[in-house]
């Protein structure tokens, strides 16, 4: 399996900076990828941004970055070359202002690596180049064509927030004000983290993923196993929008399984999974369909870090729509001092 | 004759589907073990059965393009991870099947496509799929770039239909379906 050159080589950083991997990131510009669904959970962005700043790292946001376009590619509404062109446009814009790209969403992370993967197919690469050339001609710039010629040598490296937080976990732990004592935590990785082979060697790809579990232990929480740990959240590349009655069966199965083991909350590294597992309308529909009111709370890793670091409630649990989802967790954790 | 018998196979359809995705040539190595089916979320809620679909492809059975099952795949990549063979990329195979289905005029149900009206409109006018994204929308010049990249893509037809001709899309689809049916009837295709 060929490793993707775009993904940050975490093993190499661990080898070169065994005592403190954070040192690798010092002096580098870190860009946060704008995931569409962060809109509903501003604490996901705040959690990582505030952590990076507290650790003395420089954070930037790319004004010219668009949605990854994954939802349209997954429904065959754009071609592979168009998907790759959108991806290259984003990568080039981000490369201009940053050294490392951090991604909070499994879907966006998958798209960024997949778009680049498609360029290994000569036919797709040629068409992508053609699209970018047309774009430059139309916009009277040589911006994307010139950069695309060297796409394999792009300096930018990308890393998933979970991998980044795990890599610098000891430094994160030093910055925590609270812990997870007394809380039973179920973890959910999300399909496009759990099943993705794009940035991994075969061994890493196939072996069990344990980063979330290790972080829960580091934060002094009690891990609870549940039967549907590896099941999809139900989003299923927009199946929840297209076939809601069927897809909600998967969401119900997942949530019920976590409730059965009395999990205090489900911890995950993806805002799309969080949206699916927590949206009040989905919970109400589940109650209507299955005559079962599920109340298990859900939280993104970045939001949890913000709470554990003692950030203001309004910042780490701010929501466009009021919900008891995270307030309960917040109150329990902050009373643990 | 058993449906898996080599004598039953017809590789032309497979070749067309996987022509530009090298790794899916390994589909011929599928051992029919069913691990993909056992761990598939779509199989738990619909008639989607990837083992059956692979058999159909290997036999050259194009009726698979007409079946709504292929639109139920979650693209979760679980099948790829649990497959004991290396280099079989089922999610990409499904995307290629869906593409062929679109081209033949079967496609997804019209009502399913309409659920993309709003998302397509938002993407092509603001650069994001949600209203009022966290950091504001994309600058106008960059939105024009996205629009240009998406020229001739299905997303544009959906957007145009929503924006300018609310009922046009259904007409286009029905017309295309009718024409395709006429063509198939004339040429004796299934």
Short mmCIF file of C-alpha atoms in Angstrom, two decimals, chain A residues 34 36 39 45 63-67 69 71-78 80 82 85-86 89 93 110 114 118 121 123 131 134-135 138-139 141 143-144 191-192 194-195 197-198 202 205-207 209 230-232 234 236-239 241-243 246-247 249-250 253 320, chain B residues 20-21 39 41-42 44-45 71-78 80-82 86 89 91-92 94-96 98-99 102 108-109 112-113 115-116 119-120 123 127-139 141-142 144-146 148-156 158:
data_model
loop_
_atom_site.label_atom_id
_atom_site.label_comp_id
_atom_site.label_asym_id
_atom_site.label_seq_id
_atom_site.Cartn_x
_atom_site.Cartn_y
_atom_site.Cartn_z
CA UNK A 34 -13.09 24.82 7.73
CA UNK A 36 -19.08 22.79 6.96
CA UNK A 39 -21.15 25.61 11.95
CA UNK A 45 -13.10 24.79 16.11
CA UNK A 63 -10.22 32.72 3.59
CA UNK A 64 -10.18 31.15 0.11
CA UNK A 65 -10.84 27.55 1.16
CA UNK A 66 -14.18 26.04 0.08
CA UNK A 67 -16.10 22.95 1.17
CA UNK A 69 -17.04 18.84 -2.12
CA UNK A 71 -21.00 15.20 -0.56
CA UNK A 72 -21.29 15.88 -4.31
CA UNK A 73 -18.61 13.45 -5.36
CA UNK A 74 -20.20 10.73 -3.27
CA UNK A 75 -23.49 11.15 -5.16
CA UNK A 76 -21.82 11.30 -8.60
CA UNK A 77 -22.78 14.95 -9.08
CA UNK A 78 -19.20 15.96 -9.97
CA UNK A 80 -13.32 12.64 -10.19
CA UNK A 82 -13.65 18.07 -10.89
CA UNK A 85 -9.54 20.16 -9.10
CA UNK A 86 -11.59 21.54 -6.18
CA UNK A 89 -7.49 24.55 -5.51
CA UNK A 93 -4.64 28.19 -1.36
CA UNK A 110 -11.02 11.54 3.51
CA UNK A 114 -8.85 10.98 -1.89
CA UNK A 118 -7.12 10.20 -7.87
CA UNK A 121 -4.65 7.81 -12.39
CA UNK A 123 -6.52 10.09 -17.16
CA UNK A 131 -9.71 22.10 -15.64
CA UNK A 134 -9.07 26.59 -18.03
CA UNK A 135 -9.58 28.21 -14.64
CA UNK A 138 -10.59 32.35 -17.48
CA UNK A 139 -9.35 34.19 -14.40
CA UNK A 141 -3.84 34.09 -13.72
CA UNK A 143 -1.93 30.49 -10.17
CA UNK A 144 -3.19 26.92 -10.17
CA UNK A 191 -15.96 5.14 9.34
CA UNK A 192 -13.65 7.51 7.49
CA UNK A 194 -11.56 3.72 11.22
CA UNK A 195 -11.60 2.24 7.73
CA UNK A 197 -6.19 3.29 4.38
CA UNK A 198 -5.06 6.40 2.54
CA UNK A 202 -0.72 -1.91 6.04
CA UNK A 205 -4.42 0.23 8.66
CA UNK A 206 -5.38 -3.24 9.80
CA UNK A 207 -4.60 -3.17 13.50
CA UNK A 209 -7.42 1.72 16.55
CA UNK A 230 -17.34 0.14 14.99
CA UNK A 231 -20.76 0.68 13.42
CA UNK A 232 -21.38 3.73 11.21
CA UNK A 234 -25.91 6.44 10.20
CA UNK A 236 -23.59 7.10 5.43
CA UNK A 237 -22.54 9.64 2.77
CA UNK A 238 -25.87 11.51 3.10
CA UNK A 239 -28.02 8.36 3.38
CA UNK A 241 -30.85 12.80 4.09
CA UNK A 242 -31.87 10.52 1.22
CA UNK A 243 -33.17 7.44 3.05
CA UNK A 246 -33.64 3.34 6.93
CA UNK A 247 -30.48 5.20 7.99
CA UNK A 249 -32.10 2.38 12.14
CA UNK A 250 -28.31 2.42 12.12
CA UNK A 253 -28.65 0.77 16.87
CA UNK A 320 -26.41 27.62 17.50
CA UNK B 20 -9.27 3.29 -15.21
CA UNK B 21 -9.08 2.01 -11.65
CA UNK B 39 -20.12 -5.98 8.20
CA UNK B 41 -24.40 -1.12 7.43
CA UNK B 42 -26.40 -0.77 4.20
CA UNK B 44 -28.61 -4.18 7.67
CA UNK B 45 -31.28 -1.76 6.42
CA UNK B 71 -27.88 3.85 -4.18
CA UNK B 72 -28.00 2.50 -0.61
CA UNK B 73 -24.22 2.03 -0.20
CA UNK B 74 -22.91 4.11 2.77
CA UNK B 75 -19.42 4.43 1.19
CA UNK B 76 -18.11 3.72 4.70
CA UNK B 77 -15.19 1.65 3.33
CA UNK B 78 -15.78 -1.10 5.91
CA UNK B 80 -12.50 -2.60 1.90
CA UNK B 81 -11.01 -2.99 5.36
CA UNK B 82 -12.43 -6.44 6.13
CA UNK B 86 -5.85 -6.83 -1.16
CA UNK B 89 -11.90 -1.19 -3.77
CA UNK B 91 -16.58 1.98 -2.66
CA UNK B 92 -15.01 3.11 -5.95
CA UNK B 94 -20.06 1.41 -6.42
CA UNK B 95 -19.33 4.98 -7.54
CA UNK B 96 -18.46 3.65 -11.02
CA UNK B 98 -23.70 4.64 -10.12
CA UNK B 99 -21.99 6.65 -12.83
CA UNK B 102 -26.64 7.78 -14.48
CA UNK B 108 -31.19 7.62 -8.55
CA UNK B 109 -34.86 8.39 -8.02
CA UNK B 112 -33.69 11.61 -4.00
CA UNK B 113 -31.89 14.07 -6.27
CA UNK B 115 -32.67 16.63 -1.74
CA UNK B 116 -29.48 18.03 -3.25
CA UNK B 119 -26.84 21.87 -1.03
CA UNK B 120 -25.90 22.37 -4.70
CA UNK B 123 -22.07 25.24 -2.77
CA UNK B 127 -18.61 27.64 -1.46
CA UNK B 128 -20.11 25.65 1.42
CA UNK B 129 -23.00 23.21 1.82
CA UNK B 130 -24.47 24.90 4.90
CA UNK B 131 -26.08 28.32 5.26
CA UNK B 132 -24.03 30.91 7.14
CA UNK B 133 -20.86 28.84 7.62
CA UNK B 134 -18.77 29.50 10.73
CA UNK B 135 -16.25 31.80 9.01
CA UNK B 136 -18.55 33.38 6.43
CA UNK B 137 -18.83 32.52 2.75
CA UNK B 138 -16.13 32.33 0.08
CA UNK B 139 -15.11 35.62 -1.68
CA UNK B 141 -14.12 35.63 -7.18
CA UNK B 142 -13.42 32.23 -5.59
CA UNK B 144 -16.79 31.89 -9.63
CA UNK B 145 -13.80 29.53 -9.73
CA UNK B 146 -15.85 26.74 -8.17
CA UNK B 148 -16.19 27.18 -13.51
CA UNK B 149 -14.68 23.91 -12.22
CA UNK B 150 -18.14 22.38 -12.03
CA UNK B 151 -19.04 23.22 -15.65
CA UNK B 152 -21.07 20.46 -17.32
CA UNK B 153 -21.29 18.49 -14.06
CA UNK B 154 -24.59 17.10 -12.83
CA UNK B 155 -24.42 19.48 -9.87
CA UNK B 156 -24.82 22.38 -12.34
CA UNK B 158 -29.42 20.41 -10.43
#
